Structure formats: C-alpha cells, structure tokens
Coordinates of C-alpha atoms and ligand atoms in Angstrom, one line a residue:
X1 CA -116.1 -6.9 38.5
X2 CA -113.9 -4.6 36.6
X3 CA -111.2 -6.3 35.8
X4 CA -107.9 -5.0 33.5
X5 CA -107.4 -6.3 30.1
X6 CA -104.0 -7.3 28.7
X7 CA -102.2 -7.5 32.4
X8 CA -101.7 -10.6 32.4
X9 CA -99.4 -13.4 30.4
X10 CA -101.0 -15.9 28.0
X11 CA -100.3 -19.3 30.6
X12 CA -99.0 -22.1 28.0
X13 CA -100.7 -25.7 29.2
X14 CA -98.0 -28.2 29.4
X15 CA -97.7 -31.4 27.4
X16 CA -98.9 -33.9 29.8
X17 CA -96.3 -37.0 30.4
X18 CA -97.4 -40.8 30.1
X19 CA -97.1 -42.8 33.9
X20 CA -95.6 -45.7 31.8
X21 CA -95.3 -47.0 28.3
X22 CA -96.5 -51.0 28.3
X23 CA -96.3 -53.2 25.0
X24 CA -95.2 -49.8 23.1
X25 CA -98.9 -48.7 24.3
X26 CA -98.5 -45.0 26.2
X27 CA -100.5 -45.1 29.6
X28 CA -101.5 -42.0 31.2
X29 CA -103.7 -41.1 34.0
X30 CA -105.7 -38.2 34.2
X31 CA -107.2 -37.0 37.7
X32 CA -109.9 -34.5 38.1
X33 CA -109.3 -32.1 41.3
X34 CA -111.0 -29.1 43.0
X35 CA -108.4 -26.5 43.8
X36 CA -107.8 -22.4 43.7
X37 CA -105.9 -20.6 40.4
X38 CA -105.5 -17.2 39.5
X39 CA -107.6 -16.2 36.7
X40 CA -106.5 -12.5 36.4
X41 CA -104.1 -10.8 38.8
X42 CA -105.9 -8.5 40.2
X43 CA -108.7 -10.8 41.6
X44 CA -108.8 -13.1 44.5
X45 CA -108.0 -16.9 43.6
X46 CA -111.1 -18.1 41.6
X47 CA -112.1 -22.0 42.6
X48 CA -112.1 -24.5 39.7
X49 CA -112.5 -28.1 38.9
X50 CA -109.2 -29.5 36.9
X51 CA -107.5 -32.2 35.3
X52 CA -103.9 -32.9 36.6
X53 CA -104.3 -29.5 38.9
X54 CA -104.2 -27.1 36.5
X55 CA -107.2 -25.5 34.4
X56 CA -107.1 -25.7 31.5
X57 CA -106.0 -29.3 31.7
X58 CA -102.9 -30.3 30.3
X59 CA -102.0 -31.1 26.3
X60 CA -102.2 -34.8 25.8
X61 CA -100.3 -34.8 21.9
X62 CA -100.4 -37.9 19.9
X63 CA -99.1 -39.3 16.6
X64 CA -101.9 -40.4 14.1
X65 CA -102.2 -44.1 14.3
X66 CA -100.3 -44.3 18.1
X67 CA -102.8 -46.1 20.4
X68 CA -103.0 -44.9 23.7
X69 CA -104.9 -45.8 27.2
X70 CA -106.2 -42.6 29.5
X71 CA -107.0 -43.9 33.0
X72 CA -109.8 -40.6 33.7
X73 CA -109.5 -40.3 37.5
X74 CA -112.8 -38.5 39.7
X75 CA -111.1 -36.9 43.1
X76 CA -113.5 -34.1 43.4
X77 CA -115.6 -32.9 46.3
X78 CA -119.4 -35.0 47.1
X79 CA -120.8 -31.3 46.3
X80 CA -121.2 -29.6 43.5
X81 CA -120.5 -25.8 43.7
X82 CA -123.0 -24.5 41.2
X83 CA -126.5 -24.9 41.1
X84 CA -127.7 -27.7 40.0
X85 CA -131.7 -28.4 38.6
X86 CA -132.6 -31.5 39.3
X87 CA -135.5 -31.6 37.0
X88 CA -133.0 -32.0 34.3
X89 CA -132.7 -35.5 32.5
X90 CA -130.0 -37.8 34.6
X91 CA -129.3 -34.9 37.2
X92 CA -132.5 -36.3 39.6
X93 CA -132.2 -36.9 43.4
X94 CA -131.2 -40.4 43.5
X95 CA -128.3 -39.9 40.9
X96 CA -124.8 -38.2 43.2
X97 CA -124.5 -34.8 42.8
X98 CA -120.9 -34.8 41.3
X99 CA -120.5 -37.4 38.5
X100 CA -117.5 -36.7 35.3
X101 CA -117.3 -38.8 32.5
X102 CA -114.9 -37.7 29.7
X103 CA -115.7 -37.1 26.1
X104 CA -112.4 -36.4 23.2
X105 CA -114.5 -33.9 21.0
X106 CA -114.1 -34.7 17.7
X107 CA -112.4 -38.0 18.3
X108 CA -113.2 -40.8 16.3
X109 CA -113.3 -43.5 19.4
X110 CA -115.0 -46.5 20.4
X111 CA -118.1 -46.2 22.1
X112 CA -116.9 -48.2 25.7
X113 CA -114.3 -45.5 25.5
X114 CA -116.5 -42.4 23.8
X115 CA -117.2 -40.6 27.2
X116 CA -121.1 -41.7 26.8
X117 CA -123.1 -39.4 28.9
X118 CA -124.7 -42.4 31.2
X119 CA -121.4 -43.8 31.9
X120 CA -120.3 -41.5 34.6
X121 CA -118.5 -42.4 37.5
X122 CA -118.1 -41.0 40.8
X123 CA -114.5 -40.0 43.3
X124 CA -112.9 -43.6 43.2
X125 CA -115.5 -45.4 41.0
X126 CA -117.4 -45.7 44.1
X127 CA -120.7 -45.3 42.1
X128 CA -121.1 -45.5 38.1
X129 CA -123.9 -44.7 35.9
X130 CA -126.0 -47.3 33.8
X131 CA -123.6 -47.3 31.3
X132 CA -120.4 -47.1 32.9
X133 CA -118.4 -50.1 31.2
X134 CA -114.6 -49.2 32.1
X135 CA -111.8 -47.4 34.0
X136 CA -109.5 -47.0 31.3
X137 CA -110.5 -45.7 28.0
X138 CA -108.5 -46.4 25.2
X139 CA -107.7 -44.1 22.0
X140 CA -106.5 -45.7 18.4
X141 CA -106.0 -42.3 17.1
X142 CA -106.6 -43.1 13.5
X143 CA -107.8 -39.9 12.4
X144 CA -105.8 -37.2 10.4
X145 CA -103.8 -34.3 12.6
X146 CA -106.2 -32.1 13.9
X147 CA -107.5 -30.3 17.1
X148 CA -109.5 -32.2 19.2
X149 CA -110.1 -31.4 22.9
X150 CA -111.4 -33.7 25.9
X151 CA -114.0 -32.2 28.3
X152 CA -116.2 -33.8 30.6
X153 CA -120.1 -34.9 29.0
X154 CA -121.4 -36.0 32.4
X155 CA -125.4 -36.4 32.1
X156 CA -127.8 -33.4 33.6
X157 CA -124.1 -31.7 34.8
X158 CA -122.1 -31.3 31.7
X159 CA -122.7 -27.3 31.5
X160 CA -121.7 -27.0 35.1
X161 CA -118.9 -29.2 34.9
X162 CA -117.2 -27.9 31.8
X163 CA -117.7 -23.7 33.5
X164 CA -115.9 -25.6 36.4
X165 CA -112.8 -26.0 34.0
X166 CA -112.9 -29.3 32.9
X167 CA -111.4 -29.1 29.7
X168 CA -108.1 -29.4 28.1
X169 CA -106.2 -29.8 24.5
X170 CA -105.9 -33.2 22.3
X171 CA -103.5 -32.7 19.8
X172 CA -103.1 -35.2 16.8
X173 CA -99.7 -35.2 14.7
X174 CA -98.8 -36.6 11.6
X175 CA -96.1 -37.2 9.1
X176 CA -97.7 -35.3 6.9
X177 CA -98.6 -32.2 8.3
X178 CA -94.9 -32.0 9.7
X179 CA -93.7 -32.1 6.5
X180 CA -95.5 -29.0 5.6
X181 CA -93.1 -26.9 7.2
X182 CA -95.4 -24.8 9.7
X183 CA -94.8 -22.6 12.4
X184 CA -94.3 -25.2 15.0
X185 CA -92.7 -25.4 18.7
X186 CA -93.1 -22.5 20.8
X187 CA -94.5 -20.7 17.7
X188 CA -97.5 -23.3 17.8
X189 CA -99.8 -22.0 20.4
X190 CA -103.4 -23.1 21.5
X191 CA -105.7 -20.2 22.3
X192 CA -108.8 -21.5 24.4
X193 CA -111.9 -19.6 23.9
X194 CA -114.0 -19.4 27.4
X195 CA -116.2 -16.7 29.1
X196 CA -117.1 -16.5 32.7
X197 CA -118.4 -14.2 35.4
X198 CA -117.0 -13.7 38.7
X199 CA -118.6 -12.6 42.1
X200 CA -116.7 -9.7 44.0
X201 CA -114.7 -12.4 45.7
X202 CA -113.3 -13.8 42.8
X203 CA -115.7 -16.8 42.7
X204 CA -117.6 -18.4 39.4
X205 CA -121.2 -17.2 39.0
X206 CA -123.3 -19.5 37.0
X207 CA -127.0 -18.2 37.4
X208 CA -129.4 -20.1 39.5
X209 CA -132.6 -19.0 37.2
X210 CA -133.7 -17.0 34.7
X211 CA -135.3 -13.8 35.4
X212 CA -138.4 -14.5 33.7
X213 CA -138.8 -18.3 34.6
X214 CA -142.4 -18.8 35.2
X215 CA -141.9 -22.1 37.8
X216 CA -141.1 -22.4 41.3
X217 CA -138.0 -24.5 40.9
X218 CA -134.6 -23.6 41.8
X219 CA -132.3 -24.0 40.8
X220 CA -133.8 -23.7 37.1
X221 CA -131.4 -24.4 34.1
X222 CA -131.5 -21.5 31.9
X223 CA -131.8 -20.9 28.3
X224 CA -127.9 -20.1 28.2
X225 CA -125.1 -18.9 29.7
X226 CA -122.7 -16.5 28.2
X227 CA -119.8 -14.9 31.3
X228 CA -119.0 -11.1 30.8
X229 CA -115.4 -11.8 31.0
X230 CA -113.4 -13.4 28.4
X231 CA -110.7 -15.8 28.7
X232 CA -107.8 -17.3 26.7
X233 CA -106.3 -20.8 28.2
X234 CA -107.5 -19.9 31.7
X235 CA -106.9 -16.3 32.0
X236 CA -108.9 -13.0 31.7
X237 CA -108.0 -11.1 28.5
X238 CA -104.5 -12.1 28.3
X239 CA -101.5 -10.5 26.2
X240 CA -98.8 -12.5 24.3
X241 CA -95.5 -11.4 23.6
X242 CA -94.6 -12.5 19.9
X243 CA -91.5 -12.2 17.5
X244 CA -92.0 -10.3 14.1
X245 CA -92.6 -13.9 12.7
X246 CA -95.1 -16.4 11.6
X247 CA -97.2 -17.8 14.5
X248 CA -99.8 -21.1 14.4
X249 CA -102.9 -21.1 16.2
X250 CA -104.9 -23.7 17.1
X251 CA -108.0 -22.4 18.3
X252 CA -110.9 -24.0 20.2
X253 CA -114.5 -22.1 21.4
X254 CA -114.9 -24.0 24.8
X255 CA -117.2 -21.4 26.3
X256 CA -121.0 -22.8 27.0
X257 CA -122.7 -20.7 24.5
X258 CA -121.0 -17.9 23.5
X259 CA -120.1 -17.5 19.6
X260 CA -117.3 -15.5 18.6
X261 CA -116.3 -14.0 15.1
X262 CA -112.9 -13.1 15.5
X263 CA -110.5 -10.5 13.5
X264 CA -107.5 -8.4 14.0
X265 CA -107.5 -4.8 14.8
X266 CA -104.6 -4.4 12.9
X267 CA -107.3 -5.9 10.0
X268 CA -104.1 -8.5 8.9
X269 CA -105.6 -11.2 7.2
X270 CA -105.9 -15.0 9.2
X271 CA -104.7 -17.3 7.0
X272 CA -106.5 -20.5 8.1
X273 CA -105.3 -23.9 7.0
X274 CA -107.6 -26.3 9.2
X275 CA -111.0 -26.7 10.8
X276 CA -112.5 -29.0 13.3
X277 CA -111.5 -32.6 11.8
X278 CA -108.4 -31.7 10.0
X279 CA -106.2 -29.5 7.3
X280 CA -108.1 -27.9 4.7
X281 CA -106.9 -28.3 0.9
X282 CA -105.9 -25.1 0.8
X283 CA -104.9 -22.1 3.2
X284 CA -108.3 -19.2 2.8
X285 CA -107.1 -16.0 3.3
X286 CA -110.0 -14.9 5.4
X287 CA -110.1 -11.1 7.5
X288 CA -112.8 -13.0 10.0
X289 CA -113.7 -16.3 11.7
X290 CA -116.9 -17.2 13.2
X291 CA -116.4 -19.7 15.6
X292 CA -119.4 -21.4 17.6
X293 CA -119.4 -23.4 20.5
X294 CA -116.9 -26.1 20.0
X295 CA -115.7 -25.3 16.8
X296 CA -112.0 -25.4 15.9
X297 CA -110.0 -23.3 13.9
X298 CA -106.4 -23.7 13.3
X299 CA -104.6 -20.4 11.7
X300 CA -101.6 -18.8 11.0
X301 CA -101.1 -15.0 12.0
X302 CA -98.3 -13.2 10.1
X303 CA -96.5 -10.3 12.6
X304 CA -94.0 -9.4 10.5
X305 CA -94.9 -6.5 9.1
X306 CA -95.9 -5.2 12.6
X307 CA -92.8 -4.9 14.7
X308 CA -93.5 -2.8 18.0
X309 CA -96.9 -3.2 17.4
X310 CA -100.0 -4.2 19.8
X311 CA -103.0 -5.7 18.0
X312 CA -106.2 -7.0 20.1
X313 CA -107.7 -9.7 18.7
X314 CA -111.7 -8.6 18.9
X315 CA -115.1 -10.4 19.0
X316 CA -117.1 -9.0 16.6
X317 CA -120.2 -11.4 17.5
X318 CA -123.2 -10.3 19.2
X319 CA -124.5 -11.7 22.6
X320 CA -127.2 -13.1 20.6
X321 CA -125.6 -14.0 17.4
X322 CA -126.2 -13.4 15.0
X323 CA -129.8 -12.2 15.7
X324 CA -129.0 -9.7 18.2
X325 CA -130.0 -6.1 16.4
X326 CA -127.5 -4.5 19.2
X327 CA -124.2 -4.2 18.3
X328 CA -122.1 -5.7 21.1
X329 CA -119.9 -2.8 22.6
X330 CA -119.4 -4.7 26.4
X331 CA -116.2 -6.1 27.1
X332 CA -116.5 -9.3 25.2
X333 CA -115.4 -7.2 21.9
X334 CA -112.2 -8.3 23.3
X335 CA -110.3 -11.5 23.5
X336 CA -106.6 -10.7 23.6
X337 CA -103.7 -8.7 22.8
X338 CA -100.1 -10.0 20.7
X339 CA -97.4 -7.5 21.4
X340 CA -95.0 -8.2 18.8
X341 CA -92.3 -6.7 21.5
X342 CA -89.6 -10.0 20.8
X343 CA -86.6 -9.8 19.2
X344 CA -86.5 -12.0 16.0
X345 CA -84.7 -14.8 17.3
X346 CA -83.7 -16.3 14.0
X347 CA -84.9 -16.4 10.7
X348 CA -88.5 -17.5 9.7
X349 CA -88.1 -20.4 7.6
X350 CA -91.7 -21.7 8.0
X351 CA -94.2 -21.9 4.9
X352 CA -98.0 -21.5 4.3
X353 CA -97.7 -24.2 1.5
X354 CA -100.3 -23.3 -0.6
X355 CA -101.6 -26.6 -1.3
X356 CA -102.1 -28.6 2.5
X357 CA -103.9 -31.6 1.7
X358 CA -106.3 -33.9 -0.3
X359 CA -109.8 -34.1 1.5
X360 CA -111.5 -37.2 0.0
X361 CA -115.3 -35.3 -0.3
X362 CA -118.2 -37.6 -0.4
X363 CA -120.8 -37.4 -3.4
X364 CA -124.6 -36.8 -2.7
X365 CA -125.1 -39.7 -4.5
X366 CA -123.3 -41.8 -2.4
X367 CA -125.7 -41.5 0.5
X368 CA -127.9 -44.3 1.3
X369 CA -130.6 -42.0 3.3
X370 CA -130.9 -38.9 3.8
X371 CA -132.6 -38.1 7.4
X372 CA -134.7 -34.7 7.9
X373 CA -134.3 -33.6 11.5
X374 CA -135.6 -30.9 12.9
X375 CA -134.2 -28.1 15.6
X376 CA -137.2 -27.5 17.6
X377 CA -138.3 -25.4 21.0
X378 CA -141.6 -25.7 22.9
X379 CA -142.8 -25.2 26.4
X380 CA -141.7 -27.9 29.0
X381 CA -144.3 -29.3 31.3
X382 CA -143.5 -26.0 34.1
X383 CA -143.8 -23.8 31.8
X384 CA -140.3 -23.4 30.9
X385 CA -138.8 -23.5 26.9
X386 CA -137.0 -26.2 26.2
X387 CA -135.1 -27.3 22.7
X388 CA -135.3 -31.0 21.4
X389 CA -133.9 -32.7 18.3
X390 CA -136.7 -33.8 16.5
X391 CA -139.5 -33.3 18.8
X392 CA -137.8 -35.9 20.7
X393 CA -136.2 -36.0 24.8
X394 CA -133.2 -38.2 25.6
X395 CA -135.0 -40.9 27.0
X396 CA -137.0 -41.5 23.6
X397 CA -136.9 -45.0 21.6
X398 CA -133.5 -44.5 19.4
X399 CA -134.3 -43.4 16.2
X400 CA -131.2 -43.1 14.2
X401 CA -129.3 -46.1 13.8
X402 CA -127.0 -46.1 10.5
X403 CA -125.5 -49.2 9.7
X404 CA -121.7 -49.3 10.2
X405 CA -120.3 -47.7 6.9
X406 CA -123.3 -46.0 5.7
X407 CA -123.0 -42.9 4.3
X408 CA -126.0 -40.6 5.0
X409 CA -127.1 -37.4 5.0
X410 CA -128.4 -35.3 7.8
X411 CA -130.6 -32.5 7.0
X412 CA -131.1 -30.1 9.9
X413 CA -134.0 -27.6 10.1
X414 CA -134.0 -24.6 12.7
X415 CA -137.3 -22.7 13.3
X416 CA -136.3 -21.4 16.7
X417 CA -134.6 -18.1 17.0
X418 CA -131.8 -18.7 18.1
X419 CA -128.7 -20.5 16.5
X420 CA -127.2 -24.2 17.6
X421 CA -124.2 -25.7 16.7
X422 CA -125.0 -29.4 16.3
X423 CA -122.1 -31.7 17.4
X424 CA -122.2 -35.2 15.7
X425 CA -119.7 -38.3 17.7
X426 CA -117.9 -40.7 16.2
X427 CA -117.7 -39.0 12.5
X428 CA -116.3 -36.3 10.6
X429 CA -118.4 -34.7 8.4
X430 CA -118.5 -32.6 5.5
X431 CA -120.9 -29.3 4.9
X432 CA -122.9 -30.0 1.8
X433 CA -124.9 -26.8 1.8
X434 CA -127.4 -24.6 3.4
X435 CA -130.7 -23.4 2.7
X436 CA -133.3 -20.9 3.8
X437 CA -136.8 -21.5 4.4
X438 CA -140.0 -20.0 5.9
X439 CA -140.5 -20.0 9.4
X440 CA -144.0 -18.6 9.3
X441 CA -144.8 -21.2 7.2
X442 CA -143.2 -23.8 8.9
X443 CA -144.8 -22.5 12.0
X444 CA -148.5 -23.3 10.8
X445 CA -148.1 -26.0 8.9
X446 CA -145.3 -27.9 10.3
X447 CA -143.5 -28.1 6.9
X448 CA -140.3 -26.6 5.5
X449 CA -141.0 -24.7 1.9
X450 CA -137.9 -23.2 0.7
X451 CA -136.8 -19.9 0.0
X452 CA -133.6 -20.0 -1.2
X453 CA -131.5 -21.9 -3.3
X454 CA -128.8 -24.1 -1.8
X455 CA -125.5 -22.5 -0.9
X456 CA -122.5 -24.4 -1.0
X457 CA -119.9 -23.8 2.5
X458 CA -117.8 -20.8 2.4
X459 CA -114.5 -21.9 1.7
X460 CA -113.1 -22.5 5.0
X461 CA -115.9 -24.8 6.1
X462 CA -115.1 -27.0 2.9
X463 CA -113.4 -29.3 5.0
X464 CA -113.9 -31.9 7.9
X465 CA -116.4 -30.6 10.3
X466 CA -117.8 -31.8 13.7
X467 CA -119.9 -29.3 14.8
X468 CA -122.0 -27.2 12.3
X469 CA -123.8 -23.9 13.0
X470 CA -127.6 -24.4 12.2
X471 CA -129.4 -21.1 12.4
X472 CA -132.4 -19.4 12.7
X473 CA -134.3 -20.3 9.7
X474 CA -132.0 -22.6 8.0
X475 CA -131.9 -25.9 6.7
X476 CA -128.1 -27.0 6.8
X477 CA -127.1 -30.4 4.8
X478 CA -124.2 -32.5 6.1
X479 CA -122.5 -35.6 5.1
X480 CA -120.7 -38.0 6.8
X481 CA -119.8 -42.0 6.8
X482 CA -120.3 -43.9 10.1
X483 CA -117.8 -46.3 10.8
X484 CA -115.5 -47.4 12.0
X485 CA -116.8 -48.7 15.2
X486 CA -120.6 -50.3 16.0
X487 CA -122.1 -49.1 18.5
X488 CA -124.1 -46.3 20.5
X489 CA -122.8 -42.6 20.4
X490 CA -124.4 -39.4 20.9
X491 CA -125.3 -36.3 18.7
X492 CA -126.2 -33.1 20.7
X493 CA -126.3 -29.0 20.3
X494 CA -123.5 -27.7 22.0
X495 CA -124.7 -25.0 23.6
X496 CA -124.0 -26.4 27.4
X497 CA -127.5 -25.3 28.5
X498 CA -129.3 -27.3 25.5
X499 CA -127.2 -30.2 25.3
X500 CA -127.8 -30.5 28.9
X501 CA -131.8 -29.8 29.0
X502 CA -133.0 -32.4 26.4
X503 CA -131.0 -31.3 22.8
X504 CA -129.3 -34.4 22.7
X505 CA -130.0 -37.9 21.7
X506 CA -128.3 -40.9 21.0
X507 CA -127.7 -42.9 18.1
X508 CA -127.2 -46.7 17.0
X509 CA -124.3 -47.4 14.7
X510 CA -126.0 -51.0 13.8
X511 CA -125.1 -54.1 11.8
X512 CA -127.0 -54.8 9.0
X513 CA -129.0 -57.5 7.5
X514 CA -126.3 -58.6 4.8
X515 CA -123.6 -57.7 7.6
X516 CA -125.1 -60.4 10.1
X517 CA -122.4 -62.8 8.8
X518 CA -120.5 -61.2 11.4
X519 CA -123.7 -60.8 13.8
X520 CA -122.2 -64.4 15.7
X521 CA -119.5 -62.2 16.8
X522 CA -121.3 -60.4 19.0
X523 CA -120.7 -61.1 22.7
X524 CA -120.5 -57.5 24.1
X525 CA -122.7 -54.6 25.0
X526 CA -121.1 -52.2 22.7
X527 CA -119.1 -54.8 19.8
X528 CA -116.9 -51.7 19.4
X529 CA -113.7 -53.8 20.0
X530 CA -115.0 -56.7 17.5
X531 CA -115.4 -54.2 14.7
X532 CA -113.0 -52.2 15.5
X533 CA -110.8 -52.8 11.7
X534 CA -114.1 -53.7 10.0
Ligands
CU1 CU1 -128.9 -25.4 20.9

C-alpha cells in the first residue's frame, strides 16, 4: 500500500479516568477489546486489539508516590489473528491461543503486580498461567517523573500482541518537575513510535515465515519484524499543527524492532531534558536521537523561529541499524510533519532551566559483583537462529539472583550482528561505559579480548536508563541497585521477535544470608508486599 504522508491529524490519547477512588487509593479498570480504527484516511478500517477501545490505549497519569490499583481486564476474541508458532517457549498447543498479561515498562513494581510473562490470563480469568497470582495489580509509584508505558508481555505472544495495539502511555508527575516551568498542557504531547504493514484491505500483516527458513513449520517466528509504514500514536505519518512556541515531547519507540534516529529537517536542535527513567541533570542540546526499541526520550522542540513553516521529523536509521551499508531511502525516513500554522495564543513563558535535576550516580566501587553476560545466537534444533542471554533458554535453572539492595554490575557482550536493546525490570539503571572487542576472536576462542578503551555514555544517556543498546561487537557496562521489592522479575532484549523466541530470562531478587533475620517473614510466593519499604 501507498499510502499519503501528512494527511492526517496527530490523534491525542486521552487521560484515562479512575471507576472510583477507595481509601484515597485511585481504582481503575482497564479492558482489552478487538475492534476496527482508522489508521490513515485513505485506507479501509484496520482491525486492532485495545485497551479501553481505543489504540493506542489511553494515558493513565500519576503523581510520584500516589498508589494506585489497575484491574487489567481480557475481553478479546478465543483466536488470535496473526500467526502464531507454537514451537515458541509458552505458546504450545495445550496453552489458549489468546492470553495478555500487562507489563508498566520501566516501572519499578512489585513482582505479583510486574506483568510476569507466565502469569497470563485469559477473557474473564477463565484460564491463568502458572504464575497468575491476581486480578488487580497495584502500583506505588515511587519513582521520579518519567515516561513509562504499559504494554502487554504475554509468554510465546508478546510480539503479536503488542503489533495488535496493545500499548499505551504511563505518565509519572512530580512536584519537582512542575516546578521547572515546562511546556506543559496541550503543549505536552506524547509521540508513539510504531511501524506496521498493511494488506490491500487495510488489515495488519505480520509475516508467517521467513523466506529463507530452512524448517517445515508454520507459522515460523522470524528473526524480526520491522512494518513499511510508520506511525505516531496510532496513525500513519501524521501532521501536527503547532504555535510558534516551545513544545514537550515525550517520546516512546513501541515498534517491535525498528530503531529510529530522529532529527529535524529544519536541522533545529532537540533539546532533550529526560531519558527512559527520569530528567537528566542537564538539558543536551543534541541535532539527533537514536532511539531503540523501547527507549524513551522526552524533548523539547523550539518553533519559534519557524512561523509558517512545515518541518518532517525524519528517520535517519537504517533497516538494519546501524550495520545496514544501504542507506535507508524507503518511506520509513519519515515519521511526521509539525506545521507551525497556529496563531500564538499567548506568550511563551515556559523555560528550559538549564540545571533539571540531581541524579544520585552510583560508584563502580560500590558494586558487590559484577556479572559478564553474553548476547549470543546459534542454530535452534530445526535449523532455525535463535538469540539467548547467556547461552541460556527461558526454562533454564535461574542464574541471577541479586540480593535485595545489591548493587551490581552487568556487563553485556554482543558477538551477533545485529544490535539488541536489553530491557532490565524492576530497576533503573545507569550506563557506565562501553567497550569494543574482537569478534573473530571471540568467535574461536569463546573469550572477549578488548580493542578499545572504555567510553563513557554520550551525554544524554548519563542518566536513568532501562533499556540499553548493546551492539554488534560491544561490551556495554551498566549499573543498577535492586530493590526495593524481593522477588522474581524478568530481563529480556526488546526486540519483540527475540524477547519472544528465547532472549529472555528471569531473575531472583533474593534475601540474603545476614538478611534471613527477616527470612520468618516469609509466607508468600513472591514476599514482594513483606519487603515492600525494606
Ligand atoms: Cu535482541
């Protein structure tokens, strides 16, 4: 399909509403729907999966420290509507086809309320996976403002699920970022970051094999998916009407495997105050913005020098980024359009304060272990290549189990070609540096001999990070303290396709020997609520 770019209107997702407030304690409910929505004007109504009937789902927004409770409600079809491979871990014959269980990326959440892949749940709660523990999940919201979004992490599924549409914005406030005087209100705006493809008819494609898969299954999972079509909060290459003003953007990559690296063609700077876990120190003055799956970036965009003006916000990342010699001249070059066609309604009083916060950085020293995991592919047992964290599949004896409060350091080593962004639950972390080493080397003798010295983040990754980009080649170091809550979590690659197929594993946030003290505490499966404040 052909379709128009900058036709039709960036849609806005509304603020979603609370059914009740109980004991000061907001109580919402959340439910999951198949319906049809325009995706661009000119096409036929595309189907979709939802939250609350609209795709993407609405903004839940949140003080920092307000508790809340999210009743996550399945009413979707038996069937699935794309392919599913049931050769892939915890999508097999005896498990229902359609099963959602909801993950807040980035949150930092208790593990009965964490979204664990396992504890799925079918329409009505008619059937649960192993894990399932409860209905309603409950948020503390403890963390520092940020973007966070919620999206569904069902086991075997979670690719297919997520293309569907399940996905939508988690906002965190605070008193202290709205004292910083930014853009805000309708000059706040969340840009969502998908791709897709669509059949003549209007319908998703999501491939049922790859070309080249040797087996005789099918569907087959493949290696990943990137759409030829991109979309901003639900609609193909939108335009946005803007005053000659200060805007904020909070943006989120939720496609499946697609990186971007954003930049104006009106080459204006971005000037980007906050990444995936909160503000940054400082605003970084930056002309580009690579952004892989599931990373956040939250920026301000100055028009006001560009009255009349249209400027395109354009994807200068390759299909294959970044190893991909072509460069990328398709139709994903483009994202979106701002016409800066409103009248200045009033004066712009909003700042970029040039200091935004204090980030508390963790010393190397401070790290009782450091763990050296590496980012591996190999042949599966059909012949197919498949992508494991540490030579290891899901269903592996756990492996890493920090003890609540530890601070460690993970050391992550990619051989493969291509890039993953490794997504970590439960913490924020901090970038320490990356290094280069040699693959050929690694190759025969299993063991990473460097080749570079280490280099420290660029300056807008020197902040708190979820999700880091390990690429080909690389050895990236990251930090991070895991607490509060005991417990098991997860830590994947978020490309969709990997996550789903084996890159994912869990963890063990344990209680130590000297911490047993509190061991007699223990009465539940996950002791998250027990150690909650510990
Ligand atoms: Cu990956």
């Amino acid at each position: 399909m052909n379709l128009l770019k900058f036709i039709d209107k960036l849609p806005l997702p509304r603020v979603l509403q609370p059914v009740r407030v109980k004991d000061g304690i907001k109580y919402y409910e959340v439910t999951m729907t198949e319906f049809h929505q325009s995706l661009h004007s000119s096409m036929p109504k595309t189907r979709v999966w939802g939250y609350e009937h609209t795709y993407p789902g609405p903004v839940i927004e949140v003080s920092k420290g307000e508790r809340i409770r999210v009743k996550w409600i399945n009413d979707l079809p038996s069937k699935h509507f794309l392919p599913i491979d049931k050769t892939v871990h915890g999508a097999g014959k005896d498990t229902p086809e359609v099963r959602t269980v909801v993950h807040l990326h980035g949150g930092i959440t208790p593990a009965d309320s964490d979204g664990y892949p396992d504890a799925w749940f079918t329409n009505g709660f008619k059937q649960v996976g192993p894990f399932f523990e409860q209905e309603v999940y409950e948020y503390e919201n403890l963390q520092d403002a940020t973007t966070l979004w919620y999206h569904d992490h069902a086991i075997g599924i979670t690719r297919l699920n997520i293309y569907a549409g399940l996905a939508g914005y988690y906002l965190i406030r605070s008193k202290h970022e709205q004292s910083l005087n930014l853009p805000k209100d309708k000059y706040e705006i969340p840009l969502l970051l998908q791709d897709r493809t669509f059949n003549k008819d209007g319908s998703l494609y999501y491939p049922k094999k790859e070309a080249d898969d040797p087996t005789n299954i099918y569907p087959s999972i493949v290696a990943k998916f990137m759409g030829e079509n991109i979309l901003v909060n639900g609609k193909v290459w939108p335009y946005l009407e803007v005053e000659p003003r200060k805007y904020r953007f909070r943006l989120i990559n939720g496609s499946n495997a697609r990186y971007y690296k954003i930049r104006l063609d009106s080459n204006q700077p971005f000037y980007q105050i906050g990444t995936d876990g909160g503000l940054l120190e400082e605003p970084v003055t930056i002309k580009s913005i690579i952004l892989g799956p599931a990373e956040r970036a939250d920026v301000i965009i100055d028009f006001s020098s560009q009255k009349h003006n249209k400027i395109v916000l354009i994807n200068d990342a390759k299909d294959e980024f970044p190893e991909d010699p072509k460069i990328n001249q398709s139709n994903t070059r483009f994202i979106m359009q701002f016409r800066v066609t409103l009248p200045l309604l009033s004066n712009d009083t909003s700042t970029i304060p040039p200091k935004l916060t204090d980030i508390n950085f963790y010393k190397e020293q401070e790290a009782i272990r450091t763990r050296h995991l590496e980012l591996i592919a190999q042949d599966d047992q059909y012949g197919r290549r498949i992508r494991l964290l540490d030579y290891k599949t899901w269903d592996d004896p756990i492996t890493e189990k920090p003890a609540l409060n530890d601070i460690e350091i993970w050391s992550l080593s990619n051989p493969t070609t291509g890039g993953h962004p490794i997504h970590l639950h439960l913490v924020k972390f901090q970038i320490l540096d990356k290094q280069l080493f040699d693959v050929e080397h690694y190759e025969k003798t299993k063991q990473i001999k460097y080749i570079s010295e280490r280099m420290p983040p660029a300056a807008n990754d020197h902040g708190w990070k979820d999700v880091i980009n390990v690429f080909h080649g690389e050895t990236a170091r990251i930090i991070a303290k895991f607490a509060p809550y005991t417990g098991r979590f997860v830590w994947h690659c978020h490309i969709l396709e990997h996550e789903d197929y084996e890159m994912m594993r869990p963890f063990d946030v344990v209680i130590r020997k000297e911490q047993s003290r509190l061991k007699k505490l223990i009465y539940n499966k996950t002791w998250s609520h027990i150690f909650k404040n510990t």
